[in-house]
Coordinates of C-alpha atoms in Angstrom, one line a residue:
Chain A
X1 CA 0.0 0.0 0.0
X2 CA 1.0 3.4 -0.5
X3 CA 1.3 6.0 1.3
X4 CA 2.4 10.1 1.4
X5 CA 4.3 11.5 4.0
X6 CA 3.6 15.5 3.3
X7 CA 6.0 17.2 5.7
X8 CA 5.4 20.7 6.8
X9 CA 7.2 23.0 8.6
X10 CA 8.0 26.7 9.8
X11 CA 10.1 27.8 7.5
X12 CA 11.4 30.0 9.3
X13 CA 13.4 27.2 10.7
X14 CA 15.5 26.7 7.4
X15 CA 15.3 30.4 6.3
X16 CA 17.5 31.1 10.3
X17 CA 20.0 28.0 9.0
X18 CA 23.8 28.6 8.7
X19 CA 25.3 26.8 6.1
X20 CA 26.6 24.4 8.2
X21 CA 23.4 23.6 10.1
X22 CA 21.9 23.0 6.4
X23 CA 24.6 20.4 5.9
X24 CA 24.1 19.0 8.7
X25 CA 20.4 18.4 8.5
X26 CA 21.0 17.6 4.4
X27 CA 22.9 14.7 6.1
X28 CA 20.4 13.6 8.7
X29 CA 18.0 13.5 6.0
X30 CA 20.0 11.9 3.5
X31 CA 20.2 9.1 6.1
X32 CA 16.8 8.9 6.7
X33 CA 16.2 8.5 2.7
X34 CA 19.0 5.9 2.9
X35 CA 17.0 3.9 5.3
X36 CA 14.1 3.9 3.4
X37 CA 15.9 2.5 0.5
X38 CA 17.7 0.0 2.1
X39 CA 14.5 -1.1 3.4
X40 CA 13.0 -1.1 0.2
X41 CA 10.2 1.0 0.6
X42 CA 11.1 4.5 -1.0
X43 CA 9.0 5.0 -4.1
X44 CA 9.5 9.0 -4.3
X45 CA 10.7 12.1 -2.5
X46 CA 11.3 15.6 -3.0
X47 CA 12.1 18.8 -1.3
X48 CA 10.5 21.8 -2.1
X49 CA 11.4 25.5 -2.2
X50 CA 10.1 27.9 -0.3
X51 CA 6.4 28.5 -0.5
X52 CA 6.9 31.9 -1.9
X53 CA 8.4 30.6 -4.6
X54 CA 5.1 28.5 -5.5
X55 CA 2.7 29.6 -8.1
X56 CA -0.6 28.7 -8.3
X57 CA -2.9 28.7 -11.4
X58 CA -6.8 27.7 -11.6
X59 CA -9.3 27.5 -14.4
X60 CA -12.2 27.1 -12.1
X61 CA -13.8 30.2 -13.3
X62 CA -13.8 29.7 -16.8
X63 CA -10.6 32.0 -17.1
X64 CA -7.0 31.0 -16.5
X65 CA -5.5 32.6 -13.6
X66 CA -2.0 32.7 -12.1
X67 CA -1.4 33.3 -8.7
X68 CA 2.0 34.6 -7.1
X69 CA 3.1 32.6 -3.6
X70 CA 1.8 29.9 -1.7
X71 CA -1.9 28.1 -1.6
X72 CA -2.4 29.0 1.6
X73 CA -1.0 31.1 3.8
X74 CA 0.0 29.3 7.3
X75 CA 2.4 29.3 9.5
X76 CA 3.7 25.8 9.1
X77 CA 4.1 25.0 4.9
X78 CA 4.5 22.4 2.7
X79 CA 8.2 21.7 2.3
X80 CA 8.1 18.0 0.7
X81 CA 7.2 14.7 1.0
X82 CA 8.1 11.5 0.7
X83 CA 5.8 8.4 -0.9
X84 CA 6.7 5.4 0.7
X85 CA 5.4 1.4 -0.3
X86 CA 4.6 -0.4 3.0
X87 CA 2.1 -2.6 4.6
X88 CA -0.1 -0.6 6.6
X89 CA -0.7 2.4 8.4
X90 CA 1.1 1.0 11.6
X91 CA 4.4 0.9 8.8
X92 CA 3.6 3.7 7.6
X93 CA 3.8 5.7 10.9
X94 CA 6.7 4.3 12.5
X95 CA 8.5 5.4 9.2
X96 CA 6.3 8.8 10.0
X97 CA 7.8 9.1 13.6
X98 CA 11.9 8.5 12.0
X99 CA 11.7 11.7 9.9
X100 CA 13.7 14.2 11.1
X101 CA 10.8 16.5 10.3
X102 CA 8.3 15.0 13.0
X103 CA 11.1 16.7 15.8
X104 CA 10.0 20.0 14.6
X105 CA 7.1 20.1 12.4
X106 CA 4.2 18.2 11.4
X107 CA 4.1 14.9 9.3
X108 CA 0.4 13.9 7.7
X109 CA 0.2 10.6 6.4
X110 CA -2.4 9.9 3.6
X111 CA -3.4 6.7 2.0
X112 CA -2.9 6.5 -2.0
X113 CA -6.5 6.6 -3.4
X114 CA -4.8 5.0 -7.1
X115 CA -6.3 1.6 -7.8
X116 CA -3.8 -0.6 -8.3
X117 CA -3.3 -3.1 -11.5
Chain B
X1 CA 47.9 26.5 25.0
X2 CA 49.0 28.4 27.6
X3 CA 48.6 27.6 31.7
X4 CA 46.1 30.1 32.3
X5 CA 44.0 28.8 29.2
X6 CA 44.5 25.2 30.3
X7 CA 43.4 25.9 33.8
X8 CA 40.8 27.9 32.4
X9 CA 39.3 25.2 30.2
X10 CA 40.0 22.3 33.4
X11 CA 37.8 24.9 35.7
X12 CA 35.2 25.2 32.6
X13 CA 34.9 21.6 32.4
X14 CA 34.6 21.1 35.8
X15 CA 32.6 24.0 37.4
X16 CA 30.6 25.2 34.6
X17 CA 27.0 24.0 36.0
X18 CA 28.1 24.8 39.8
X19 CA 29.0 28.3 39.0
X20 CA 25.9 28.9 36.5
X21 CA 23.6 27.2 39.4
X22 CA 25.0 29.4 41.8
X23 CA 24.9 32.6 39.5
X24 CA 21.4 32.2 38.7
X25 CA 20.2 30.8 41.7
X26 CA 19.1 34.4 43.3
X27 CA 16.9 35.6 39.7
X28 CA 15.9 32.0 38.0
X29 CA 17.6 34.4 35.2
X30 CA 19.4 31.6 33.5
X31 CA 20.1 33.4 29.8
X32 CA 22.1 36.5 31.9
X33 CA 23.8 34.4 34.2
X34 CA 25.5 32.4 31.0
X35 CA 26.4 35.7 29.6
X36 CA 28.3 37.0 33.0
X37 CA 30.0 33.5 33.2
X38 CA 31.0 34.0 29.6
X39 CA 32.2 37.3 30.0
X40 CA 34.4 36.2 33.2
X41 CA 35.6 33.4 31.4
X42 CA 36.8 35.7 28.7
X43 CA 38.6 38.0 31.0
X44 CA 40.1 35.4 32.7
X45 CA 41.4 34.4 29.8
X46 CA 43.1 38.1 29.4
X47 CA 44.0 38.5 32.8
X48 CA 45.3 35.5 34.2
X49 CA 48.1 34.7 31.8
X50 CA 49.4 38.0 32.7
X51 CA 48.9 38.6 36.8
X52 CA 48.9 34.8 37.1
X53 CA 46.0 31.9 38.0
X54 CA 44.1 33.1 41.4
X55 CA 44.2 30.5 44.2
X56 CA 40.9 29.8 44.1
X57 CA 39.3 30.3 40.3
X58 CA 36.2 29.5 41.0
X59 CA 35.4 32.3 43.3
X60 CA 37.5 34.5 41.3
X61 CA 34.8 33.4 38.2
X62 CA 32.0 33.9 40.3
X63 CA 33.0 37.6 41.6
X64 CA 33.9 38.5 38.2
X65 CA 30.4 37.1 37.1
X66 CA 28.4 38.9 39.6
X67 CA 30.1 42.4 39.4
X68 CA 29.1 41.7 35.5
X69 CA 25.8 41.3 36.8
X70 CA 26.2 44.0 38.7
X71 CA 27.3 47.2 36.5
X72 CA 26.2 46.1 33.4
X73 CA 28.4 47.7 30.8
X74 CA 31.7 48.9 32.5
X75 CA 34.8 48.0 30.6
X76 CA 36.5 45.1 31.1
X77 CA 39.4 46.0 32.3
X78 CA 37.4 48.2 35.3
X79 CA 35.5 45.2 36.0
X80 CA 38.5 42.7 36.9
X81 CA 40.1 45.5 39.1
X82 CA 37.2 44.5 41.8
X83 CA 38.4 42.7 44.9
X84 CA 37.8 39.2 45.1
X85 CA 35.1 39.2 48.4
X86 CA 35.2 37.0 50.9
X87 CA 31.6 36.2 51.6
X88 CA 31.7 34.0 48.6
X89 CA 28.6 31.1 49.1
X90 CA 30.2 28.4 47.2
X91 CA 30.2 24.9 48.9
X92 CA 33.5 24.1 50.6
X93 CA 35.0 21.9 49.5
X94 CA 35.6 19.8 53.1
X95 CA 32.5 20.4 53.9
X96 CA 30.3 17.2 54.6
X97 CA 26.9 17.6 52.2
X98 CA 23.7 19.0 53.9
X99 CA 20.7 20.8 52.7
X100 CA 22.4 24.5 52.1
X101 CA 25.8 23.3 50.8
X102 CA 24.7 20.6 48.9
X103 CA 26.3 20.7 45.0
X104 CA 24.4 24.1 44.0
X105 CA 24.4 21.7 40.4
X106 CA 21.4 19.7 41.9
X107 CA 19.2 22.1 42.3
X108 CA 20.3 23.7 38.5
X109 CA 18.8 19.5 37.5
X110 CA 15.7 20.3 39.4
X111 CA 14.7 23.2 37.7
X112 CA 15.8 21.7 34.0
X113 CA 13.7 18.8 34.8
X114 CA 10.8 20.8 36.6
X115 CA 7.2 19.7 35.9
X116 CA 6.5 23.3 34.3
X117 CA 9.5 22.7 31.1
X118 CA 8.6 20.5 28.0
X119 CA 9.8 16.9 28.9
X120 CA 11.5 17.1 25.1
X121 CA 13.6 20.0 26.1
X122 CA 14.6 19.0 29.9
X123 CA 17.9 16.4 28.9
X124 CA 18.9 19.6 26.1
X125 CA 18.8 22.1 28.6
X126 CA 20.6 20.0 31.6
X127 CA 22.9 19.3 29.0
X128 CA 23.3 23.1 28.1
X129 CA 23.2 24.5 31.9
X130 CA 25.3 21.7 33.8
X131 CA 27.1 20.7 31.3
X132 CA 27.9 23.8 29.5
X133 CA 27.5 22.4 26.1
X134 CA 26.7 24.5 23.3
X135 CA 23.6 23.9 21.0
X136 CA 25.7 22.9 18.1
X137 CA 26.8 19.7 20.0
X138 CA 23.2 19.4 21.3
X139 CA 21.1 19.7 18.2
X140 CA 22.6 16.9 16.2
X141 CA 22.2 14.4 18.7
X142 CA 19.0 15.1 19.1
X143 CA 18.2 15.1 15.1
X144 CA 17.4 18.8 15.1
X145 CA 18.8 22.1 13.4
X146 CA 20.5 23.6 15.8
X147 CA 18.3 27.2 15.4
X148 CA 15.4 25.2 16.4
X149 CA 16.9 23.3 19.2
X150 CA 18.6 27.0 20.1
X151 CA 15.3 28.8 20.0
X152 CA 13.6 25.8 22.3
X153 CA 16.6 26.8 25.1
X154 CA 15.8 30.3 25.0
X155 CA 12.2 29.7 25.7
X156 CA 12.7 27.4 28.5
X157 CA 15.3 30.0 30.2
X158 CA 12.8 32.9 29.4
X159 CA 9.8 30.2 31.2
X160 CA 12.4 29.6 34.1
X161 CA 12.6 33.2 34.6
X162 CA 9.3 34.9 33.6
X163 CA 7.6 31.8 35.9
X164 CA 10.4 32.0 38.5
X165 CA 10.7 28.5 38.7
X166 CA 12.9 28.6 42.2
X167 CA 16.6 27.1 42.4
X168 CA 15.6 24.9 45.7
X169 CA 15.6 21.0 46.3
X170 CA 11.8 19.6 46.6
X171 CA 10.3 19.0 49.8
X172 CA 9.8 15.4 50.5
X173 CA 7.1 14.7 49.9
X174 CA 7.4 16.1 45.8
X175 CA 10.7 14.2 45.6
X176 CA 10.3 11.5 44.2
X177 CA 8.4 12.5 41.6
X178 CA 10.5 15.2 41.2
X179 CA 13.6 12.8 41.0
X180 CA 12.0 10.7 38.6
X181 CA 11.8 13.6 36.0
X182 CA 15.5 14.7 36.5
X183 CA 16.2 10.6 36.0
X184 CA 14.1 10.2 33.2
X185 CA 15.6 13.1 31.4
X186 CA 19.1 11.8 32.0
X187 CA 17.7 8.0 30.9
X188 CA 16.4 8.9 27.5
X189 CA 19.8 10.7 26.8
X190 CA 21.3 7.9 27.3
X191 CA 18.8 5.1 25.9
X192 CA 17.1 7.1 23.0
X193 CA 16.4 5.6 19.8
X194 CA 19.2 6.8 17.8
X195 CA 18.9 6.2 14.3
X196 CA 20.9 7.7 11.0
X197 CA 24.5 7.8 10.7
X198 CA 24.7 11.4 11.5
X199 CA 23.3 10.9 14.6
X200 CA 26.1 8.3 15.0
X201 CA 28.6 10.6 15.7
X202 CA 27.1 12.2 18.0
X203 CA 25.5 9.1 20.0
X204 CA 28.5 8.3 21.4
X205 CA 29.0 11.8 22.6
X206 CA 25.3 11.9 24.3
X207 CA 25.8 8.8 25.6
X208 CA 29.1 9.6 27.4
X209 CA 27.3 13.4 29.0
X210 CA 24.3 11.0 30.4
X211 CA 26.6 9.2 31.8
X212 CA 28.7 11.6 33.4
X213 CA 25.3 12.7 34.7
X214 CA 23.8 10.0 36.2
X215 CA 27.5 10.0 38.5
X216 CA 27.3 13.4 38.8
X217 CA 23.8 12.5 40.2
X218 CA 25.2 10.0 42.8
X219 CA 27.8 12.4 43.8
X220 CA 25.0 14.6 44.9
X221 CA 22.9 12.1 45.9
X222 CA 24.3 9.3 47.6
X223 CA 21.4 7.9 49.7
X224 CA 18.8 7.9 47.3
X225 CA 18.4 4.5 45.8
X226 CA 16.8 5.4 42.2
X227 CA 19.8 7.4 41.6
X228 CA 22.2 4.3 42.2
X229 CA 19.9 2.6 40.1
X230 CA 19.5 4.8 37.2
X231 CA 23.4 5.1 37.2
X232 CA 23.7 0.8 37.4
X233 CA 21.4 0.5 34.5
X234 CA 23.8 3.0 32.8
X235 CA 26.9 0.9 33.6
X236 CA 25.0 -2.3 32.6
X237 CA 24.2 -1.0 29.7
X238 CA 27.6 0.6 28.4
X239 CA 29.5 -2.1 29.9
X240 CA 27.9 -4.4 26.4
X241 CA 28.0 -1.4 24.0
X242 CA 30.8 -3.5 22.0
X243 CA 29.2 -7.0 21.7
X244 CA 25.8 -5.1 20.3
X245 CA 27.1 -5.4 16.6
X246 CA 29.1 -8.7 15.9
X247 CA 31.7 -8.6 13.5
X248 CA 30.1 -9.1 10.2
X249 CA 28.2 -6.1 11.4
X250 CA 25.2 -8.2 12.5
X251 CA 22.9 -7.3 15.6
X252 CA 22.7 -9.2 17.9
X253 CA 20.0 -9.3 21.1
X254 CA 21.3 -9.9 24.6
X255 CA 20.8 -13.3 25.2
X256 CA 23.2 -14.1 22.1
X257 CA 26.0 -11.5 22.9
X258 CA 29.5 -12.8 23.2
X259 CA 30.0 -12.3 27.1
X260 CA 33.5 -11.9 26.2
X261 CA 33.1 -8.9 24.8
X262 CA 31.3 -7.5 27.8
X263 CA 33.3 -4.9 29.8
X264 CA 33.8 -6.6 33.4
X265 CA 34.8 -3.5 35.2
X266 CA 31.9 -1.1 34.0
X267 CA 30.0 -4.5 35.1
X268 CA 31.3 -4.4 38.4
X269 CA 30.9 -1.3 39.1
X270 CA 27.3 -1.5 38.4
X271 CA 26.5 -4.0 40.5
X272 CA 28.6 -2.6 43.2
X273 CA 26.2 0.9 42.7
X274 CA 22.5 -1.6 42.9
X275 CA 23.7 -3.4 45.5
X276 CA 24.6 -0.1 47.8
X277 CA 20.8 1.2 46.4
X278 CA 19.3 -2.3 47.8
X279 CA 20.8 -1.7 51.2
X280 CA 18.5 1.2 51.4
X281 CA 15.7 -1.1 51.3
X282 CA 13.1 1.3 48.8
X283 CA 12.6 -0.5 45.8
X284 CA 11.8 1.4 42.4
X285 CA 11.5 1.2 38.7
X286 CA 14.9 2.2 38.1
X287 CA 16.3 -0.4 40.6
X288 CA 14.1 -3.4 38.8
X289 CA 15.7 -2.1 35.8
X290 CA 18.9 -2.4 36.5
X291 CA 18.1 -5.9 38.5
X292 CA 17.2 -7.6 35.4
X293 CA 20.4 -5.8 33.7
X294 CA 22.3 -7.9 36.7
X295 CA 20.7 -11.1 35.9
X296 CA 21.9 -10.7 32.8
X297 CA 25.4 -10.0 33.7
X298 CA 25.1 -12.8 35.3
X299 CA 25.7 -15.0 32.5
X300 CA 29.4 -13.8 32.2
X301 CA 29.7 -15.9 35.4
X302 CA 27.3 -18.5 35.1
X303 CA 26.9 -19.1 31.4
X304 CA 23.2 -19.5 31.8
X305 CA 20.4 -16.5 31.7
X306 CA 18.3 -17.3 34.7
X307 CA 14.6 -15.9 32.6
X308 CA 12.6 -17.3 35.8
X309 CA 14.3 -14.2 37.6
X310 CA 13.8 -11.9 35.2
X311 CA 10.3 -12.9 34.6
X312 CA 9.6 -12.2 38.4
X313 CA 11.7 -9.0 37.9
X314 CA 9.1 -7.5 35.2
X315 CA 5.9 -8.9 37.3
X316 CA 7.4 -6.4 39.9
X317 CA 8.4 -3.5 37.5
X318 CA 4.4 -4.1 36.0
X319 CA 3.3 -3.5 39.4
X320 CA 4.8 0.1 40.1
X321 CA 5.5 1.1 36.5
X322 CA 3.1 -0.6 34.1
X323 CA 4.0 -0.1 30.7
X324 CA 3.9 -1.7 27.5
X325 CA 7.5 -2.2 27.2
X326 CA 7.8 -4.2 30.8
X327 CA 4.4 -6.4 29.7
X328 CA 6.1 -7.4 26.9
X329 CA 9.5 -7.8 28.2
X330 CA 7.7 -10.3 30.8
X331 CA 5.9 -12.2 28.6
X332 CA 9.7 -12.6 26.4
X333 CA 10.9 -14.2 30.0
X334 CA 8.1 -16.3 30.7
X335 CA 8.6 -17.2 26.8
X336 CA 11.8 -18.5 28.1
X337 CA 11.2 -20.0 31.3
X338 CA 8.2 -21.9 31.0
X339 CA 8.2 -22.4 27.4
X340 CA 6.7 -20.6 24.0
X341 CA 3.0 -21.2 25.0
X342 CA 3.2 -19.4 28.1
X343 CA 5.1 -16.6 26.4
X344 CA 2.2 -16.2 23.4
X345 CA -0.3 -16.3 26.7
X346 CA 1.6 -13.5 28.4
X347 CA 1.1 -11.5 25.3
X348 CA -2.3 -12.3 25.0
X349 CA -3.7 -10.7 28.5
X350 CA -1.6 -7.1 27.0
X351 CA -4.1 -5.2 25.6
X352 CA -4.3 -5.3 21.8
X353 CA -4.6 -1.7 20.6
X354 CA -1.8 -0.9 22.4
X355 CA 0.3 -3.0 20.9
X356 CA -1.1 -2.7 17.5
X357 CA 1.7 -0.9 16.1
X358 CA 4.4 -1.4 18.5
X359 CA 7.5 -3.0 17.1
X360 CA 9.1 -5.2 20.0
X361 CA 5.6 -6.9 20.7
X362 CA 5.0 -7.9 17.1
X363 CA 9.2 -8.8 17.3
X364 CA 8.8 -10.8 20.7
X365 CA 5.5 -12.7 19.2
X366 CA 7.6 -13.5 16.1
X367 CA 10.2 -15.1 18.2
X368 CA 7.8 -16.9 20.6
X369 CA 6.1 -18.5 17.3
X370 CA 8.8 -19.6 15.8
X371 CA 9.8 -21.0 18.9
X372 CA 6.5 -23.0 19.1
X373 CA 6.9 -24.2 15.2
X374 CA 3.8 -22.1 14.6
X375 CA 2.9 -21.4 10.9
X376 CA 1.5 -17.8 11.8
X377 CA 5.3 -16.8 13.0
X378 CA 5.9 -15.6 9.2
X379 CA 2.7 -13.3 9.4
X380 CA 4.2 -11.8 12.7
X381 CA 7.7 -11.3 11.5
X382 CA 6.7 -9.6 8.4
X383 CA 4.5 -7.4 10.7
X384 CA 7.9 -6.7 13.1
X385 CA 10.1 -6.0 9.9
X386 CA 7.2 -3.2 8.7
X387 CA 7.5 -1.6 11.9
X388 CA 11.7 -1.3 12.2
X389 CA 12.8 1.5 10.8
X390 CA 16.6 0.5 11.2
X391 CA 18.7 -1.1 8.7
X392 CA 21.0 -3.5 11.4
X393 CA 17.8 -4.9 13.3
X394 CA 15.7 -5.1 9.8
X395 CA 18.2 -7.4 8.6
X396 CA 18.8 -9.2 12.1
X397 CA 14.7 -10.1 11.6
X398 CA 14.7 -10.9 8.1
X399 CA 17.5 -13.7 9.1
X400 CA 15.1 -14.8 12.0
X401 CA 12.4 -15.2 9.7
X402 CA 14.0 -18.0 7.3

């Protein structure tokens, strides 16, 4: 089964970063990520700009319209995910609870709705 | 490195928490007491290596501090001109330990570990204040960028002060709950769920400060009993840190640890500290703990694991500390002594939804089923390897599973 780990955060807590504190955390994730692969369940993961630096675009109202900055405008935002292939829930949360993010932010964890072949 | 800076550093190390403690003791103002001691330890660094070391550094540090304190922005060189006063209150050093002179240190762990501060921010801030370690050696440890961890510090010193959380020892009758959270801050330092190889690096480091903690802690407190016991679990614990990982980089679990890679003297010593913590006759969790740590030790002796023991041990530990880890930690012991059945039946009286998703339950079951030649072991080991997140015990379950 798959699941979505969407991982927000203040950014403020990467925007106050020194360089090396970036490193460091690239490092912690890039372990994390390793883990997942070694365990075999990493299907996909990215990490994200800044919300500013999102666009957002909508035909809803019969015209095409671009938007500067982010969706919404909270306090904690997007700032990537990971898609993971495991079991169940239960998996999916103890894999959840390791990302470095769940120390400082907010991890939800949703259920892929794709049927599968 | 010069003298003075060498003697500098040795007091630093040494004196850091007792001097803070003492400097902020008066205001519960922990952030401006860290900024007088740093200051003092600045100028001492300018001063000493020319007018030479004082006799006693620490009350030198701690006048220098609180005329800091005191004038606020004079210059440096003004500042250090001050006589060094007499009426000094720091403990003497003959001086046999009562309530007033007692390691001002203590009283620094109380407040860290007071009921009012955020449990995740109690071992990071002993760490900071006793210790004197700086967020950057905190924050990867604990998997966090250091602004964050940084930011948590400054809001638990601005809680300390704004609340005025006081710098006393608890009454009796708050102690031991008190105690319990000062222990339990210094515990999960030690026995946290490290994970990544970042966080490698810096285990070993965390590990080594909950350590020198958890003595620092019996220093202070000789005659309280969870104290010895939280520092003999400790000792237990480090004393098998090498025989953890085999040498083809394997895990392995206790009971199949080469006892010869157990360290005997870190062994000794913790069963000299839980048997001086038995004397006192006041059992607690921590001491139960560390009792089934000895029963293990045993083994180095004996050769055998004695699980009846240790099954008792946990029926006790259930009884003043229930928890899911000691029910299933029993029912792996009665697994053992009285055979796979009873184990699975152990299991069976925990209650299921707290256990649904909780890794050494489904791992304990797995065992116990195999151990019975039960077909439904595979379904319980592939539930176990879901649930671990880390690579060395993933692959130590996939090889149980075959």
């Amino acid at each position: 089964m798959r699941y979505t780990l969407f991982l927000y955060n203040e950014e403020s807590s990467w925007a106050d970063m020194s360089e090396a504190d970036v490193q460091e955390q690239l490092g912690i994730f890039g372990a994390y990520i390793q883990d997942l692969k070694d365990a075999g369940v990493c299907v996909d993961t990215d990490w994200l700009q800044p919300s500013m630096a999102g666009t957002v675009i909508t035909l809803k109202d019969g015209q095409r319209r671009v938007q500067d900055g982010p969706y919404a405008d909270t306090k904690e935002q997007l700032g990537g995910y990971f898609v993971i292939d495991v079991p169940d829930l239960d998996a999916a949360l103890a894999w959840a609870e390791k990302c470095p993010t769940a120390r400082y932010g907010l991890i939800e964890v949703r259920p892929s709705a794709m049927p599968t072949e | 490195m010069t003298t003075a800076q060498a003697r500098a550093e040795e007091v630093a190390r040494a004196s850091y928490g007792k001097l803070l403690a003492i400097l902020a003791a008066g205001s519960s103002d922990i952030a401006r007491a860290e900024d007088a001691l740093a200051d003092a330890f600045r100028t001492a660094l300018e001063i000493w290596p020319e007018r030479g070391i004082p006799d006693n550094p620490e009350a030198w540090l701690i006048t220098t501090s609180r005329n800091r304190l005191k004038d606020g922005y004079r210059s440096a060189a003004h500042r250090t001109t001050t006589r060094i006063e007499e009426d000094i209150d720091m403990p003497a050093a003959t001086a046999t330990p009562s309530e007033d002179i007692r390691d001002p240190r203590l009283k620094l762990m109380f407040v860290c570990a007071h009921p009012a501060i955020g449990d995740t921010v109690r071992a990071p801030l002993m760490l900071q204040t006793v210790l004197g370690l700086e967020a950057e050696q905190i924050a990867p440890a604990f998997l966090l960028p250091q602004a964050t961890l940084a930011q948590r510090l400054v809001r638990a010193k601005r809680k300390i002060k704004e609340a005025r959380i006081p710098f006393v020892l608890p009454d009796q009758a708050d102690m031991p709950d008190r105690l319990e959270a000062v222990l339990e801050a210094i515990y999960g330092t030690f026995a946290r769920d490290w994970n990544g190889e970042v966080a490698a690096s810096g285990e070993e480091d965390m590990r080594r400060e909950a350590l020198f903690l958890a003595d620092l802690l019996v220093e202070m407190l000789p005659d309280e009993p969870e104290v010895l016991g939280l520092a003999a679990i400790l000792s237990f614990t480090d004393a098998r840190n090498g025989a953890r990982v085999d040498s083809h980089g394997h895990f392995q679990p206790l009971e199949t640890q080469d006892v010869r890679l157990w360290d005997r003297m870190r062994t000794v010593r913790a069963r000299a500290l839980l048997v001086r913590a038995q004397k006192i006759g006041r059992i607690g969790r921590f001491q139960l703990e560390a009792a089934i740590q000895a029963v293990h030790a045993d083994r180095m002796m004996t050769g055998i694991t004695n699980w009846r023991a240790i099954a008792q041990l946990y029926e006790g530990l259930l009884q003043i500390a229930p928890t899911v880890g000691a029910a299933v930690g029993r029912a792996a012991a009665v697994g053992r002594a009285a055979g796979p059945d009873a184990g699975l039946r152990a299991l069976e009286q925990i209650d299921p939804e707290a256990v649904a998703g909780f890794q050494p339950y489904w791992a304990t079951r797995a065992h116990l089923l195999k151990a019975g030649d039960l077909p439904e072991a595979d379904d319980a080991f592939d539930k176990a390897i879901s649930l671990t997140t880390d690579p060395v015990l993933r692959q130590y379950l996939e090889r149980q599973r075959v």
